[in-house]
């Protein structure tokens, strides 16, 4: 699987650990965003990179990291066709795939530790979309996008 991952400066160090984990699992990684934890880098630019990679077909899924995960999740969710779940634990990561067919996972480097982050990544990448009644809701979201996105 091809994963687009990016972060701001606050998420830089955790992103490095997630990237290494993804590569160990055999995934191809499109890594972007901050190049150091010491120089400010906008979560807006990091989020744009992920959304554009996923929507452009360069990546199958995305992982977005900033300090809290809030800012970057707002950014990627501004894109029509992105369903980003902001998660704080493994259960939420599993449910964002199973119930919402999320194509981007977001979390905060200042909110979750490395072990939780890696567990969320594993759950997110392996959990299938449940479909059925959940597909109805995802299709409702898509219909809303068609109506309201200009």
GROMACS .gro file of C-alpha atoms in nm:
model
  150
    1UNK     CA    1   0.000   0.000   0.000
    2UNK     CA    2   0.115   0.354  -0.070
    3UNK     CA    3   0.077   0.588   0.227
    4UNK     CA    4   0.109   0.967   0.215
    5UNK     CA    5   0.224   1.102   0.550
    6UNK     CA    6   0.306   1.457   0.649
    7UNK     CA    7   0.332   1.670   0.961
    8UNK     CA    8   0.408   2.011   1.091
    9UNK     CA    9   0.713   2.068   1.313
   10UNK     CA   10   0.527   1.948   1.624
   11UNK     CA   11   0.465   1.611   1.461
   12UNK     CA   12   0.807   1.572   1.301
   13UNK     CA   13   0.966   1.332   1.552
   14UNK     CA   14   0.664   1.104   1.580
   15UNK     CA   15   0.627   1.108   1.201
   16UNK     CA   16   0.981   0.973   1.168
   17UNK     CA   17   0.889   0.678   1.390
   18UNK     CA   18   0.567   0.614   1.200
   19UNK     CA   19   0.750   0.628   0.866
   20UNK     CA   20   1.005   0.371   0.987
   21UNK     CA   21   0.721   0.148   1.110
   22UNK     CA   22   0.537   0.174   0.778
   23UNK     CA   23   0.849   0.081   0.585
   24UNK     CA   24   0.912  -0.216   0.817
   25UNK     CA   25   0.561  -0.335   0.730
   26UNK     CA   26   0.647  -0.312   0.359
   27UNK     CA   27   0.445  -0.004   0.268
   28UNK     CA   28   0.564   0.257   0.022
   29UNK     CA   29   0.575   0.596   0.194
   30UNK     CA   30   0.531   0.941   0.043
   31UNK     CA   31   0.686   1.144   0.324
   32UNK     CA   32   0.638   1.519   0.346
   33UNK     CA   33   0.602   1.821   0.564
   34UNK     CA   34   0.846   1.954   0.822
   35UNK     CA   35   1.211   1.863   0.778
   36UNK     CA   36   1.297   1.937   1.141
   37UNK     CA   37   1.123   1.979   1.474
   38UNK     CA   38   1.308   2.306   1.532
   39UNK     CA   39   1.176   2.524   1.249
   40UNK     CA   40   0.807   2.611   1.220
   41UNK     CA   41   0.621   2.436   0.940
   42UNK     CA   42   0.252   2.489   0.872
   43UNK     CA   43   0.009   2.205   0.927
   44UNK     CA   44  -0.188   2.365   0.643
   45UNK     CA   45   0.086   2.284   0.392
   46UNK     CA   46   0.132   1.935   0.537
   47UNK     CA   47  -0.241   1.866   0.515
   48UNK     CA   48  -0.263   1.990   0.158
   49UNK     CA   49   0.013   1.748   0.054
   50UNK     CA   50  -0.169   1.448   0.200
   51UNK     CA   51  -0.509   1.539   0.056
   52UNK     CA   52  -0.364   1.602  -0.288
   53UNK     CA   53  -0.168   1.274  -0.283
   54UNK     CA   54  -0.477   1.073  -0.186
   55UNK     CA   55  -0.717   1.250  -0.422
   56UNK     CA   56  -0.463   1.249  -0.704
   57UNK     CA   57  -0.421   0.872  -0.682
   58UNK     CA   58  -0.058   0.888  -0.573
   59UNK     CA   59  -0.145   0.732  -0.236
   60UNK     CA   60  -0.401   0.478  -0.119
   61UNK     CA   61  -0.437   0.633   0.227
   62UNK     CA   62  -0.297   0.922   0.430
   63UNK     CA   63  -0.166   0.986   0.779
   64UNK     CA   64  -0.172   1.342   0.913
   65UNK     CA   65   0.012   1.454   1.226
   66UNK     CA   66   0.035   1.789   1.402
   67UNK     CA   67   0.053   1.890   1.767
   68UNK     CA   68  -0.305   1.798   1.853
   69UNK     CA   69  -0.419   1.657   1.520
   70UNK     CA   70  -0.699   1.912   1.514
   71UNK     CA   71  -0.556   2.167   1.271
   72UNK     CA   72  -0.430   1.919   1.015
   73UNK     CA   73  -0.755   1.719   1.026
   74UNK     CA   74  -0.951   2.037   0.955
   75UNK     CA   75  -0.728   2.109   0.656
   76UNK     CA   76  -0.755   1.767   0.492
   77UNK     CA   77  -1.130   1.754   0.554
   78UNK     CA   78  -1.168   2.072   0.347
   79UNK     CA   79  -1.102   1.861   0.036
   80UNK     CA   80  -1.398   1.703  -0.140
   81UNK     CA   81  -1.354   1.327  -0.123
   82UNK     CA   82  -1.144   1.318   0.192
   83UNK     CA   83  -1.282   1.155   0.502
   84UNK     CA   84  -1.028   1.212   0.778
   85UNK     CA   85  -1.075   1.069   1.123
   86UNK     CA   86  -0.905   1.246   1.413
   87UNK     CA   87  -0.823   0.967   1.656
   88UNK     CA   88  -0.676   0.941   2.004
   89UNK     CA   89  -0.673   0.562   2.047
   90UNK     CA   90  -0.672   0.234   1.859
   91UNK     CA   91  -1.049   0.183   1.889
   92UNK     CA   92  -1.119   0.519   1.722
   93UNK     CA   93  -0.872   0.438   1.443
   94UNK     CA   94  -1.043   0.104   1.384
   95UNK     CA   95  -1.388   0.265   1.380
   96UNK     CA   96  -1.289   0.547   1.144
   97UNK     CA   97  -1.216   0.276   0.886
   98UNK     CA   98  -1.492   0.032   0.974
   99UNK     CA   99  -1.778   0.282   1.000
  100UNK     CA  100  -1.662   0.588   0.803
  101UNK     CA  101  -1.432   0.445   0.534
  102UNK     CA  102  -1.180   0.713   0.631
  103UNK     CA  103  -0.903   0.760   0.378
  104UNK     CA  104  -0.690   0.973   0.612
  105UNK     CA  105  -0.599   0.913   0.976
  106UNK     CA  106  -0.504   1.214   1.190
  107UNK     CA  107  -0.360   1.231   1.539
  108UNK     CA  108  -0.165   1.464   1.763
  109UNK     CA  109   0.197   1.412   1.856
  110UNK     CA  110   0.139   1.605   2.178
  111UNK     CA  111  -0.168   1.394   2.258
  112UNK     CA  112  -0.064   1.033   2.194
  113UNK     CA  113   0.262   0.853   2.256
  114UNK     CA  114   0.456   0.641   2.010
  115UNK     CA  115   0.303   0.307   2.115
  116UNK     CA  116  -0.052   0.438   2.079
  117UNK     CA  117   0.032   0.606   1.747
  118UNK     CA  118   0.172   0.285   1.600
  119UNK     CA  119  -0.123   0.082   1.728
  120UNK     CA  120  -0.359   0.332   1.564
  121UNK     CA  121  -0.168   0.314   1.237
  122UNK     CA  122  -0.184  -0.066   1.238
  123UNK     CA  123  -0.557  -0.069   1.315
  124UNK     CA  124  -0.629   0.196   1.053
  125UNK     CA  125  -0.437   0.017   0.780
  126UNK     CA  126  -0.577  -0.330   0.847
  127UNK     CA  127  -0.941  -0.262   0.936
  128UNK     CA  128  -1.179  -0.305   0.642
  129UNK     CA  129  -1.479  -0.085   0.573
  130UNK     CA  130  -1.790  -0.264   0.704
  131UNK     CA  131  -2.015  -0.138   0.426
  132UNK     CA  132  -2.388  -0.211   0.452
  133UNK     CA  133  -2.561   0.044   0.680
  134UNK     CA  134  -2.234   0.237   0.707
  135UNK     CA  135  -2.213   0.265   0.328
  136UNK     CA  136  -2.548   0.444   0.333
  137UNK     CA  137  -2.403   0.709   0.566
  138UNK     CA  138  -2.081   0.744   0.368
  139UNK     CA  139  -2.289   0.790   0.054
  140UNK     CA  140  -2.491   1.056   0.237
  141UNK     CA  141  -2.164   1.237   0.313
  142UNK     CA  142  -2.067   1.216  -0.054
  143UNK     CA  143  -2.408   1.357  -0.154
  144UNK     CA  144  -2.358   1.647   0.089
  145UNK     CA  145  -2.022   1.718  -0.070
  146UNK     CA  146  -2.184   1.730  -0.413
  147UNK     CA  147  -2.445   1.973  -0.286
  148UNK     CA  148  -2.233   2.205  -0.074
  149UNK     CA  149  -1.879   2.203  -0.216
  150UNK     CA  150  -1.846   2.475  -0.476
   0.00000   0.00000   0.00000
